[in-house]
PDB file of C-alpha atoms in Angstrom:
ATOM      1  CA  UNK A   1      10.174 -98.941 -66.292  1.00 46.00           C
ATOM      2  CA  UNK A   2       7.182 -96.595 -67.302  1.00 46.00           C
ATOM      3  CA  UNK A   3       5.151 -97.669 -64.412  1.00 47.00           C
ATOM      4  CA  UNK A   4       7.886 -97.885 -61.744  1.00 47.00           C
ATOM      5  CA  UNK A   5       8.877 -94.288 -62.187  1.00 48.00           C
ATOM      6  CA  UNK A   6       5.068 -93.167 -61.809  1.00 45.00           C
ATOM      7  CA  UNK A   7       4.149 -95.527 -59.117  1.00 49.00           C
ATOM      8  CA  UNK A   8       6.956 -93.416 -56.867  1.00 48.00           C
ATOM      9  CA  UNK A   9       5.289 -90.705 -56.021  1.00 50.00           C
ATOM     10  CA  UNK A  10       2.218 -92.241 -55.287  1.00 51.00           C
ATOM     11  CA  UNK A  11       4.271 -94.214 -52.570  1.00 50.00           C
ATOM     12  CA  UNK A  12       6.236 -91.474 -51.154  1.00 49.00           C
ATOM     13  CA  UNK A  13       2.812 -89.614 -50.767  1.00 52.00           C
ATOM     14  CA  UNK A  14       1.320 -92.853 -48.957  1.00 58.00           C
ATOM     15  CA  UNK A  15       4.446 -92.772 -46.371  1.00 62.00           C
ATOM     16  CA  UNK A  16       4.022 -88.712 -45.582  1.00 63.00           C
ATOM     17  CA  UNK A  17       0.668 -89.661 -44.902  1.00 68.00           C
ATOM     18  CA  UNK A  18       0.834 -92.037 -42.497  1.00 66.00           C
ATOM     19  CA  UNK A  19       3.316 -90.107 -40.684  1.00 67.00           C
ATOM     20  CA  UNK A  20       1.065 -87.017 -40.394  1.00 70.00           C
ATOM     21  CA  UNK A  21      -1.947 -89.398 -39.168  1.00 69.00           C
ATOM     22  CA  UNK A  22      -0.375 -91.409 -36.349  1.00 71.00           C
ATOM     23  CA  UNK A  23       1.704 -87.262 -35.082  1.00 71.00           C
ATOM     24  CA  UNK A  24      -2.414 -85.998 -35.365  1.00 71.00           C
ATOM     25  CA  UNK A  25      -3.529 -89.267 -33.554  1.00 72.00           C
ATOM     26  CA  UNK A  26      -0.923 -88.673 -30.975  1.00 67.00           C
ATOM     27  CA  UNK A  27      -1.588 -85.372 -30.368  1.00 66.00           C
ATOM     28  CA  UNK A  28      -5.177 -85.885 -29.828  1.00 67.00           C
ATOM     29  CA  UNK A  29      -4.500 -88.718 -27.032  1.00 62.00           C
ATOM     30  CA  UNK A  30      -2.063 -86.710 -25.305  1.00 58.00           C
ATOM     31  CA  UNK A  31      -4.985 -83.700 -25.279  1.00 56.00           C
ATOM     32  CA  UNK A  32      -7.066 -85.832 -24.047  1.00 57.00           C
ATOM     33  CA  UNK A  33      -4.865 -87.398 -21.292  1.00 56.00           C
ATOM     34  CA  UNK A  34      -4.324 -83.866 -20.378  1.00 53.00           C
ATOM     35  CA  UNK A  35      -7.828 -82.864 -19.650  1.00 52.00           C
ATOM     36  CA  UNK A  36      -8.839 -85.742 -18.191  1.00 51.00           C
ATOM     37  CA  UNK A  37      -5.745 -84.813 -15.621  1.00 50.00           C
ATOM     38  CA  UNK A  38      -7.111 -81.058 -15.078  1.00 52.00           C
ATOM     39  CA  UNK A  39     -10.519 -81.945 -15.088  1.00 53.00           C
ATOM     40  CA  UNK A  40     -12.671 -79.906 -13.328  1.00 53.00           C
ATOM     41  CA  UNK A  41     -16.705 -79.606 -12.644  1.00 52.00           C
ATOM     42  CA  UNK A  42     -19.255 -79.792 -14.567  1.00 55.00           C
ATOM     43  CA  UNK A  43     -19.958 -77.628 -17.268  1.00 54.00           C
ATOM     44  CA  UNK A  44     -16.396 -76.664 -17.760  1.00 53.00           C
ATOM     45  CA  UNK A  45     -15.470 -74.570 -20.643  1.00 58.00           C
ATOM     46  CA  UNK A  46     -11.966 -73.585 -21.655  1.00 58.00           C
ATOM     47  CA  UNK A  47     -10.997 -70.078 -21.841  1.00 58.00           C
ATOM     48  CA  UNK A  48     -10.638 -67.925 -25.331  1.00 57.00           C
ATOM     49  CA  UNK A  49     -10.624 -64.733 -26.535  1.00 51.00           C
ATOM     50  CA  UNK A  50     -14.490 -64.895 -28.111  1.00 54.00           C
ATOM     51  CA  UNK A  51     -16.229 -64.914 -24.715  1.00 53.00           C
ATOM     52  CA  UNK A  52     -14.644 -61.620 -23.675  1.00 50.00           C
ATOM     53  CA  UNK A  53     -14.946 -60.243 -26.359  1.00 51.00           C
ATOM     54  CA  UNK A  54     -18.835 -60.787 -26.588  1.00 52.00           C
ATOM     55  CA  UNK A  55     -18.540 -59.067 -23.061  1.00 52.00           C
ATOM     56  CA  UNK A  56     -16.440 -56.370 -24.122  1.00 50.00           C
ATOM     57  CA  UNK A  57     -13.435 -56.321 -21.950  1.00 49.00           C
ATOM     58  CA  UNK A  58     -10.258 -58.078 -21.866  1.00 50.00           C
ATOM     59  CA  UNK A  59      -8.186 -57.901 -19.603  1.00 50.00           C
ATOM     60  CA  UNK A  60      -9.586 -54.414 -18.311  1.00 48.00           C
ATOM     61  CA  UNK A  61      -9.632 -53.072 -21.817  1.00 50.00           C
ATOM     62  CA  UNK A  62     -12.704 -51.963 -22.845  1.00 50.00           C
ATOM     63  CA  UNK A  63     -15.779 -50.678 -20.528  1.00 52.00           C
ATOM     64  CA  UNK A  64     -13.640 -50.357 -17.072  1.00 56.00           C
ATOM     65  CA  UNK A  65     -11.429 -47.327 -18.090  1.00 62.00           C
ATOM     66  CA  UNK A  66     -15.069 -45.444 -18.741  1.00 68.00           C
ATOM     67  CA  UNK A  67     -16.155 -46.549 -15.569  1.00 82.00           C
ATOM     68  CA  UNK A  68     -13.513 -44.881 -13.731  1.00 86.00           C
ATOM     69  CA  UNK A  69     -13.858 -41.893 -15.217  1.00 88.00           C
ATOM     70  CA  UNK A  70     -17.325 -41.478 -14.538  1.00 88.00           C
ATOM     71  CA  UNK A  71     -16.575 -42.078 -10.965  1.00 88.00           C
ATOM     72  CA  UNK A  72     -13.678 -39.346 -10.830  1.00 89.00           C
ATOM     73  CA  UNK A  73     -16.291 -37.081 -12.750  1.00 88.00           C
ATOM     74  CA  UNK A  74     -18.948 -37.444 -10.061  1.00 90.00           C
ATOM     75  CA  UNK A  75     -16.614 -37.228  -7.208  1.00 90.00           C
ATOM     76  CA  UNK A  76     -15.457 -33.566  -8.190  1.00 90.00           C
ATOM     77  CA  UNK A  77     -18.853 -32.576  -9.239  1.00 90.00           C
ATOM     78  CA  UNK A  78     -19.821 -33.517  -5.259  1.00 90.00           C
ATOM     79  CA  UNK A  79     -16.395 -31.254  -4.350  1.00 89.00           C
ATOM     80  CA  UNK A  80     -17.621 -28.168  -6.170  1.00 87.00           C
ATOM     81  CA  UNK A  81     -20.982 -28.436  -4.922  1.00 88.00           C
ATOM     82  CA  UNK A  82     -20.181 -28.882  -1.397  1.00 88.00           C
ATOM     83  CA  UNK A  83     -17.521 -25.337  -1.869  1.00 84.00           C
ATOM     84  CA  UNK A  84     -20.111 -23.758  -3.144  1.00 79.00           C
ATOM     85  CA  UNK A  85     -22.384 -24.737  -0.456  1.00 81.00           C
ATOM     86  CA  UNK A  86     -19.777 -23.312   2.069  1.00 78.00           C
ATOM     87  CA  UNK A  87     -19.099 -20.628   0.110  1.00 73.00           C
ATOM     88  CA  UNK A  88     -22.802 -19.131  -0.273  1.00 69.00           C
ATOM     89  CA  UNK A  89     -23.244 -19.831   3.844  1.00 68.00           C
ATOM     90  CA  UNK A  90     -20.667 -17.343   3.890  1.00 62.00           C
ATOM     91  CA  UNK A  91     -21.506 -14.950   2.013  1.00 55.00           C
ATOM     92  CA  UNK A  92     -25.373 -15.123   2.225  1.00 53.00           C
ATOM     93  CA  UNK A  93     -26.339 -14.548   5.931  1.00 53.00           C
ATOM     94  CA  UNK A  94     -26.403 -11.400   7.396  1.00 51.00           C
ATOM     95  CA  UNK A  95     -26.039 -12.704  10.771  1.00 52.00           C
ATOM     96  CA  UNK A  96     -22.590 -13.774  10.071  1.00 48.00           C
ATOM     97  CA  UNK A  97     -21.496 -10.182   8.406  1.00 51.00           C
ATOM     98  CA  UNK A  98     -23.332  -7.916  10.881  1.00 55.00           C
ATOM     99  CA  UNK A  99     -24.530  -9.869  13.494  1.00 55.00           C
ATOM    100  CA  UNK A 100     -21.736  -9.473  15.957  1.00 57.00           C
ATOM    101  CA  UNK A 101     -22.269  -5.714  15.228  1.00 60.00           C
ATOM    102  CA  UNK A 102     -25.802  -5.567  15.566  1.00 60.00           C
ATOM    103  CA  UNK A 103     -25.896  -7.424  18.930  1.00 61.00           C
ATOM    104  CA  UNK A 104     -23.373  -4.761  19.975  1.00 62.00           C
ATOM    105  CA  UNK A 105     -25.613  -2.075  19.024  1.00 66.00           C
ATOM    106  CA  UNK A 106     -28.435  -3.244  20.358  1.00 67.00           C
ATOM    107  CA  UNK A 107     -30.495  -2.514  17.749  1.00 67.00           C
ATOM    108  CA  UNK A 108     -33.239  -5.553  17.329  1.00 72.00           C
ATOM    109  CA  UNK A 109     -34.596  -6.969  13.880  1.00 72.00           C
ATOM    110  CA  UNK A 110     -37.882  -5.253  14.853  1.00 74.00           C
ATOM    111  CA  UNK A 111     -36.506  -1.688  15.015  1.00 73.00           C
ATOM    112  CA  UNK A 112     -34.602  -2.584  11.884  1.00 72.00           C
ATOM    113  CA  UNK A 113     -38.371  -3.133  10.015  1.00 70.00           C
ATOM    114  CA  UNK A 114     -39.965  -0.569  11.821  1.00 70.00           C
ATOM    115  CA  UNK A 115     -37.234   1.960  10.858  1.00 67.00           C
ATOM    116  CA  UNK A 116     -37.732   0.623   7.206  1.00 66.00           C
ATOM    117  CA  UNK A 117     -41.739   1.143   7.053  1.00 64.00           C
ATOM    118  CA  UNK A 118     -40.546   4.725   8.632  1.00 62.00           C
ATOM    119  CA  UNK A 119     -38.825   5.340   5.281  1.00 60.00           C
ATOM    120  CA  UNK A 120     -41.844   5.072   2.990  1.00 60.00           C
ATOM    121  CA  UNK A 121     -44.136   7.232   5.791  1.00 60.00           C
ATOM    122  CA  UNK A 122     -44.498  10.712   4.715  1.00 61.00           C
ATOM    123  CA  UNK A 123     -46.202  13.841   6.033  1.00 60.00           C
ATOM    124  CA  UNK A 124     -46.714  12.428   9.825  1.00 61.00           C
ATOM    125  CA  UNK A 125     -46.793  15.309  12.337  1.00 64.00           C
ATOM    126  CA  UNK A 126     -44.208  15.326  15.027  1.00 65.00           C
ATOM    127  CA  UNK A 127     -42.032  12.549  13.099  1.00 66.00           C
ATOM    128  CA  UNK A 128     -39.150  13.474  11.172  1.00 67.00           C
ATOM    129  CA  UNK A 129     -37.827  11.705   7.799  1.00 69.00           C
ATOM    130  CA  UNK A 130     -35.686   9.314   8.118  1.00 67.00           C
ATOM    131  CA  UNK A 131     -33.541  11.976   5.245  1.00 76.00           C
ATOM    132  CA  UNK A 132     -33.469  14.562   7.746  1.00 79.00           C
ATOM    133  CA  UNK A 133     -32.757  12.373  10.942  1.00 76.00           C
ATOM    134  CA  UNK A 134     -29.709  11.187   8.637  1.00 79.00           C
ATOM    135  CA  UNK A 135     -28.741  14.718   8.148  1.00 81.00           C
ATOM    136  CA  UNK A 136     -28.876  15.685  11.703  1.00 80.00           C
ATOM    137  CA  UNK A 137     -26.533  13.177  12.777  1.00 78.00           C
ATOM    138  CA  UNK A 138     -24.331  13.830  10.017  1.00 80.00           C
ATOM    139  CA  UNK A 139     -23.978  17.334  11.177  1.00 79.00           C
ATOM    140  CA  UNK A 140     -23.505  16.355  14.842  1.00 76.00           C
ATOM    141  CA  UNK A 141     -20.538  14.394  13.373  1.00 75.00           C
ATOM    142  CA  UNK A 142     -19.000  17.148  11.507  1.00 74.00           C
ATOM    143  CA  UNK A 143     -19.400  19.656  14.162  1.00 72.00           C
ATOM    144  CA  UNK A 144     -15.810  20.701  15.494  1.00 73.00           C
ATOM    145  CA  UNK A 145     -15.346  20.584  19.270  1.00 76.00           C
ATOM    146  CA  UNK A 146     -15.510  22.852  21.629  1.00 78.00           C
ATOM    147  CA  UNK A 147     -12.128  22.402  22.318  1.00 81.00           C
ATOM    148  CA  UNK A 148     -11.464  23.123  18.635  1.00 79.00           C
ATOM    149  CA  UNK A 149     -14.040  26.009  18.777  1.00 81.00           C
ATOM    150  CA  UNK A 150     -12.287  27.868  21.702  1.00 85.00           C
ATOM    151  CA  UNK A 151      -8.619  27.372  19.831  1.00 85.00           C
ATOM    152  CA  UNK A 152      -9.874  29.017  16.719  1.00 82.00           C
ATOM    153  CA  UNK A 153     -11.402  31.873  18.784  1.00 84.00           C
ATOM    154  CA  UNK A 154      -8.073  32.427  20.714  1.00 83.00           C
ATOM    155  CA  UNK A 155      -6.094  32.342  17.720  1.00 79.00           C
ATOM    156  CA  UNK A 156      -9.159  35.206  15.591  1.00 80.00           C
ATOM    157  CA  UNK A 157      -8.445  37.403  18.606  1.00 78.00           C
ATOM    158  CA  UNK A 158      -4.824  37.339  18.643  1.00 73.00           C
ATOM    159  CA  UNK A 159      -4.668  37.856  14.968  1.00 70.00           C
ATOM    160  CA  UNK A 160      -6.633  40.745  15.597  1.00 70.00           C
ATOM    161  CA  UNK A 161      -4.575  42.064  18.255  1.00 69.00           C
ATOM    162  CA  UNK A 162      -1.775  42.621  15.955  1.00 78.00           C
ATOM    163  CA  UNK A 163      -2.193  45.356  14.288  1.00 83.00           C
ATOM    164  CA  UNK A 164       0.485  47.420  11.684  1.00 88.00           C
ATOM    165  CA  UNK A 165       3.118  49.128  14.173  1.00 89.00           C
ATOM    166  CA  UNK A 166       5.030  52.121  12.255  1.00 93.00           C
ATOM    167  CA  UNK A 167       6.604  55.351  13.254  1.00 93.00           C
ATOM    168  CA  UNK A 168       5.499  58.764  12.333  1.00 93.00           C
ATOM    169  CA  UNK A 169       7.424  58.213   8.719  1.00 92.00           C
ATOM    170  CA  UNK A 170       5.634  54.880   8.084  1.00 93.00           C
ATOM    171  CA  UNK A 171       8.570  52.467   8.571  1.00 96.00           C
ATOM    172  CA  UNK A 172       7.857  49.520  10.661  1.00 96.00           C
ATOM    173  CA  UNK A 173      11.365  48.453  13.498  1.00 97.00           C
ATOM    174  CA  UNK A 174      12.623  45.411  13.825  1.00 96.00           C
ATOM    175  CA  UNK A 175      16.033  43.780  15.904  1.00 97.00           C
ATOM    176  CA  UNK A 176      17.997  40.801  15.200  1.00 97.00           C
ATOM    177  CA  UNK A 177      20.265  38.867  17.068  1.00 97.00           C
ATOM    178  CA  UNK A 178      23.175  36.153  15.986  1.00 97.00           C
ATOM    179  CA  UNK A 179      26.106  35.574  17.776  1.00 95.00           C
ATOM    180  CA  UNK A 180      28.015  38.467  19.192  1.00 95.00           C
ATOM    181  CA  UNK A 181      26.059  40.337  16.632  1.00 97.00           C
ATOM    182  CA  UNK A 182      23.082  42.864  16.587  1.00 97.00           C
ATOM    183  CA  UNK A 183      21.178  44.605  14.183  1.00 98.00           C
ATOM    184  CA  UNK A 184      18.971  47.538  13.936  1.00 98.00           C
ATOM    185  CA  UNK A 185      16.103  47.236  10.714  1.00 98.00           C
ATOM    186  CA  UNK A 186      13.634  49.924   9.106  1.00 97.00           C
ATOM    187  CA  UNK A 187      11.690  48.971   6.437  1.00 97.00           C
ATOM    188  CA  UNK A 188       9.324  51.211   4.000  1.00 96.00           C
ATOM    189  CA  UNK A 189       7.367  51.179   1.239  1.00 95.00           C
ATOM    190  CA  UNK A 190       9.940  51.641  -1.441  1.00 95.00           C
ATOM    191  CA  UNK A 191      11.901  50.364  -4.840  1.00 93.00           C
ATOM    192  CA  UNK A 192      13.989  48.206  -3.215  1.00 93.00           C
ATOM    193  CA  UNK A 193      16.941  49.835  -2.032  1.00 95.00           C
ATOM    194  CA  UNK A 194      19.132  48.283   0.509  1.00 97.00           C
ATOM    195  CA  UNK A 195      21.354  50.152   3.072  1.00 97.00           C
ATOM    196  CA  UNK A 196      24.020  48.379   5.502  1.00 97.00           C
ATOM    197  CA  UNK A 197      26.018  50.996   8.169  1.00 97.00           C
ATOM    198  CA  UNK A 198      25.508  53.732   5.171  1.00 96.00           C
ATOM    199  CA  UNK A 199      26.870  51.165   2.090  1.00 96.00           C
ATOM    200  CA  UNK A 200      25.309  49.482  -0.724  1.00 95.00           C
ATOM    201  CA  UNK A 201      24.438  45.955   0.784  1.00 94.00           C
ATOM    202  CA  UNK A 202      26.213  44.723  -2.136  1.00 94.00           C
ATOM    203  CA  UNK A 203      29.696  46.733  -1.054  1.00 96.00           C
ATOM    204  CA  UNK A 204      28.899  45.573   2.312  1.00 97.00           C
ATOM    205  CA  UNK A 205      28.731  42.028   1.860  1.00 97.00           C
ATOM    206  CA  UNK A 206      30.500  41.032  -1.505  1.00 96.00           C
ATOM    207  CA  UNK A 207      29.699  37.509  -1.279  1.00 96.00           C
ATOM    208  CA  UNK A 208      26.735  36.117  -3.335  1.00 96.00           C
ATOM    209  CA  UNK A 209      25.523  33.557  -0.584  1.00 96.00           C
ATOM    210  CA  UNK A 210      25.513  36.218   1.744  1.00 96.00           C
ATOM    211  CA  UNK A 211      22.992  38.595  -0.051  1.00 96.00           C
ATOM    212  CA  UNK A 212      20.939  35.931  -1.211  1.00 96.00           C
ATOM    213  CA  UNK A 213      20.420  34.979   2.326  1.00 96.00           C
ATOM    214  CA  UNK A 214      19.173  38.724   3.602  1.00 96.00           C
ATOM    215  CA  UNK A 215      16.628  38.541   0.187  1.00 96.00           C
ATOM    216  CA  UNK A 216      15.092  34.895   1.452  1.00 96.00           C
ATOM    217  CA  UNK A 217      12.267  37.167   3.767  1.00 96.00           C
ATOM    218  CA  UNK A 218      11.189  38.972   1.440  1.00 96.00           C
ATOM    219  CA  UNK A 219      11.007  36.031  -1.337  1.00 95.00           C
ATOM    220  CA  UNK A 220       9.065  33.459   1.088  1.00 94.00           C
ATOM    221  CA  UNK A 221       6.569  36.416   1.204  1.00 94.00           C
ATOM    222  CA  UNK A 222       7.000  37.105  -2.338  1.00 94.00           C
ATOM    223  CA  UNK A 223       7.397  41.189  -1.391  1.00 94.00           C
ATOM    224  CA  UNK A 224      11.132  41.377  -3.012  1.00 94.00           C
ATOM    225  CA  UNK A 225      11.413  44.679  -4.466  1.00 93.00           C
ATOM    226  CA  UNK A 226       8.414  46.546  -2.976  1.00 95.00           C
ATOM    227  CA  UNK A 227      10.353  47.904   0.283  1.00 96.00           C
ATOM    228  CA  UNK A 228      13.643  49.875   1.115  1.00 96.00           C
ATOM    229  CA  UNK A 229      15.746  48.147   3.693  1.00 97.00           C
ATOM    230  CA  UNK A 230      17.760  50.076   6.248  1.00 97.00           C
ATOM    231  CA  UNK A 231      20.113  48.741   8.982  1.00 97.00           C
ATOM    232  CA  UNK A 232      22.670  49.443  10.950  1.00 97.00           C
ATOM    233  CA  UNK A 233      24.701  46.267  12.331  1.00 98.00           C
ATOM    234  CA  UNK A 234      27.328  45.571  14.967  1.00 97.00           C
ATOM    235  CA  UNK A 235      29.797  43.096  16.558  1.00 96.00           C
ATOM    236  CA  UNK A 236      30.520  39.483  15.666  1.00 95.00           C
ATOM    237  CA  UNK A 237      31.058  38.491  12.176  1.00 96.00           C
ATOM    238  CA  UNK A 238      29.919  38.291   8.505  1.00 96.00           C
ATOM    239  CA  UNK A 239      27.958  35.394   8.839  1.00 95.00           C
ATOM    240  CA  UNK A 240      27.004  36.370  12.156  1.00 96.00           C
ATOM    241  CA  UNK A 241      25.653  40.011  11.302  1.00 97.00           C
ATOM    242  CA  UNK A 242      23.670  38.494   7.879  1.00 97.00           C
ATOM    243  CA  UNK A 243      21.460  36.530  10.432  1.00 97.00           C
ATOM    244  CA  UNK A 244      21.059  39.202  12.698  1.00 98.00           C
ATOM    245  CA  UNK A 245      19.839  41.393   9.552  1.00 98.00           C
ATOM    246  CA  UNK A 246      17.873  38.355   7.677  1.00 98.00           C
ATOM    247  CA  UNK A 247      15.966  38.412  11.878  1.00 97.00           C
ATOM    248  CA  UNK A 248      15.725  41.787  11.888  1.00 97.00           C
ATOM    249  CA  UNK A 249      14.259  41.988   8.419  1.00 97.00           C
ATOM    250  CA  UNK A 250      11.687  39.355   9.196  1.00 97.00           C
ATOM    251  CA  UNK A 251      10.089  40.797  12.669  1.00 96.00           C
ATOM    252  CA  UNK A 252      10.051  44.535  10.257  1.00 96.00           C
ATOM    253  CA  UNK A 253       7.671  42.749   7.498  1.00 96.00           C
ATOM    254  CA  UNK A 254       5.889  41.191  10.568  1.00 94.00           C
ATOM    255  CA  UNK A 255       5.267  44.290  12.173  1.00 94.00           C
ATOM    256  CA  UNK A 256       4.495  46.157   9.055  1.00 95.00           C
ATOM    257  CA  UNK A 257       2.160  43.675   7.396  1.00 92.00           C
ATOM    258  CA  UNK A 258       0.474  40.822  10.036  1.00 90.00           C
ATOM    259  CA  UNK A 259      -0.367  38.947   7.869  1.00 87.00           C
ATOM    260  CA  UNK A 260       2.863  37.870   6.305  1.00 92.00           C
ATOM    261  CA  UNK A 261       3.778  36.137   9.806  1.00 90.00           C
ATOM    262  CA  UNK A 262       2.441  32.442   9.169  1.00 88.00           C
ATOM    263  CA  UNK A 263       4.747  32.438   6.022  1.00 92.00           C
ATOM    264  CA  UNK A 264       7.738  33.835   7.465  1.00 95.00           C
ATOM    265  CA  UNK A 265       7.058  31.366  10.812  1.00 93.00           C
ATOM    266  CA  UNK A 266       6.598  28.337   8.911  1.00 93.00           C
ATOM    267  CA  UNK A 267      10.352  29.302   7.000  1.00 94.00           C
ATOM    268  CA  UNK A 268      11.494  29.714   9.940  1.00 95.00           C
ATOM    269  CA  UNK A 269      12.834  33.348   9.602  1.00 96.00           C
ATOM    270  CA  UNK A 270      11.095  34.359  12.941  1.00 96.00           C
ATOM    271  CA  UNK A 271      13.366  32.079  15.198  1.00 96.00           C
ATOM    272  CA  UNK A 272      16.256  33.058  16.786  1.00 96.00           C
ATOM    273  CA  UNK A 273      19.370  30.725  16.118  1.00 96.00           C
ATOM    274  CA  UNK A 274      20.931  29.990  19.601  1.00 95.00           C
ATOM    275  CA  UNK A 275      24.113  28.888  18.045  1.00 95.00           C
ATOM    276  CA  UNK A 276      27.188  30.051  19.938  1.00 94.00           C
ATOM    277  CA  UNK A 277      30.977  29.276  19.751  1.00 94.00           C
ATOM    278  CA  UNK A 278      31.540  26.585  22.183  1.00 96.00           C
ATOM    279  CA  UNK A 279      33.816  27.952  25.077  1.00 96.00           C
ATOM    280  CA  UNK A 280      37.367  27.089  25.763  1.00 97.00           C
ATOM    281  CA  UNK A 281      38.012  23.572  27.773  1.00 97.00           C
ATOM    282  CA  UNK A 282      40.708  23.709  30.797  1.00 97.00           C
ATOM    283  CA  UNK A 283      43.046  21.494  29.651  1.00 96.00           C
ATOM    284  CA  UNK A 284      42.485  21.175  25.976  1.00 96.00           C
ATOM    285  CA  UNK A 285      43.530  22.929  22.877  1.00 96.00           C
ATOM    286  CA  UNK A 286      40.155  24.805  22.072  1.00 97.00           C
ATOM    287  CA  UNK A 287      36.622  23.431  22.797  1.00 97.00           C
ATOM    288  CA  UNK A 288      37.200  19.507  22.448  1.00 97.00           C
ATOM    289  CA  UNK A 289      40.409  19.552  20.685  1.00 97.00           C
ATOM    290  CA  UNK A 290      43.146  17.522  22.883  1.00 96.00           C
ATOM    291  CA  UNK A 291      46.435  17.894  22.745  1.00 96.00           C
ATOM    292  CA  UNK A 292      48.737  15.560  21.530  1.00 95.00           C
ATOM    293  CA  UNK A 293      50.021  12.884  23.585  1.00 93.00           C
ATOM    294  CA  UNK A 294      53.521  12.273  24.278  1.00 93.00           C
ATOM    295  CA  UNK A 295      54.337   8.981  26.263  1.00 91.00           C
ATOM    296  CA  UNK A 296      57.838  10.656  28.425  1.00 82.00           C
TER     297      UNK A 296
END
């Protein structure tokens, strides 16, 4: 019984063992069947992953990426260099700048030397500097016309022809029109008093706006307070005999002190407002106003 039960495994063992050799024996007949089926020329090796990686690339892994790169590199190095190639042909000639004008001119490349070597000459008879040649033409170029010349002349002598116009008493006259109005001014040298048809221009015209538009002369010419104002006014209205005073006003300081008459003619105080009422229409109500209409 002893040697039964330890023979057993050494049988078992001998049976797993001849399995395993005919499944290897097996195997390596079919492999062999199977390359002699694929067989292929001479010198045939089969594929495996040692002999690329030896080489250092499988399966585009490796040396190809870098490749690629390098290529991109170069290509936009070549880009830059060729725009800045195009952009230095730009930038550099002067033909390209100024040659269109220069042609125009016709100034040459030899007169453009010659007038350079004329820069450094100095003390040559009969030749000027190229400084002062500069600062002749400059002058030439800032000289007015004679159009502009014969303007300013007109406009000296008319200044001068107006002169200070007063009466014996030293009060310069002046008339204004507005409307159906007109007014009578004298103005002198004074503290500021202002007369209206023998009344306090404040009794006369009681309404701020009113006042403060017969003052506007004398504040555009910044004389408020240095003259005595009085006027005698007729016909029309209030707001029609203030701007026949504020007119009447303005040509007195005018005549009185020429001077004052760009101020008051760039305010405006020396023009006469046209305004009118508009007449009656034939046929309507007042000027434009219809009447109403009534179908029967």
């Amino acid at each position: 019984m002893g040697d039964s039960w330890g023979e057993a495994p050494n049988v078992k063992g001998d049976i797993f063992q001849a399995i395993d050799g005919e499944r290897q024996s097996k195997s390596r007949e079919a492999l062999s069947d199977r390359d002699d089926e694929w067989k292929t020329a001479e010198g045939y090796k089969p594929w495996g992953f040692d002999e690329d990686e030896e080489h250092g690339e499988i399966d585009g892994i490796g040396g190809g990426d870098e490749t690629e790169t390098e290529k991109v590199k170069a290509e936009q190095l070549r880009q830059l260099k060729k725009e800045e190639q195009e952009l230095l042909s730009t930038l550099k000639g002067p033909n390209r700048a100024f040659g269109d004008l220069i042609s125009a001119s016709g100034v040459t490349e030899e007169m453009i030397d010659s007038l350079i070597l004329l820069k450094d000459l100095r003390g040559v008879q009969g030749l000027p500097s190229l400084r002062e040649i500069e600062d002749m033409k400059l002058a030439k170029d800032d000289a007015p016309s004679a159009r502009f010349e014969m303007e300013r002349k007109k406009q000296e002598e008319v200044a001068k022809a107006r002169v200070r116009q007063v009466d014996e008493k030293g009060r310069a006259y002046g008339t204004g029109r507005r409307k159906c109005s007109s007014a009578r001014v004298w103005i002198e040298p004074g503290e500021g008093k202002f007369i209206v048809n023998d009344k306090q221009f404040d009794i006369y015209f009681p309404i701020i706006d009113h006042r403060a538009d017969l003052l506007r002369p004398f504040t555009s010419t910044k004389t408020l307070g240095l003259f005595d104002v009085n006027c005698t006014v007729k016909g029309g209205g209030t707001s029609g005999q203030v701007g026949a005073i504020r007119l009447g006003i303005s040509r007195a300081l005018q005549n009185f002190e020429p001077g004052l008459r760009e101020n008051l003619r760039s305010a405006g105080f020396l023009t006469r407002d046209p305004r009118a009422v508009e007449r009656k229409k034939p046929g309507k109500a007042k000027a434009r106003k219809s009447f109403q209409w009534v179908k029967r």
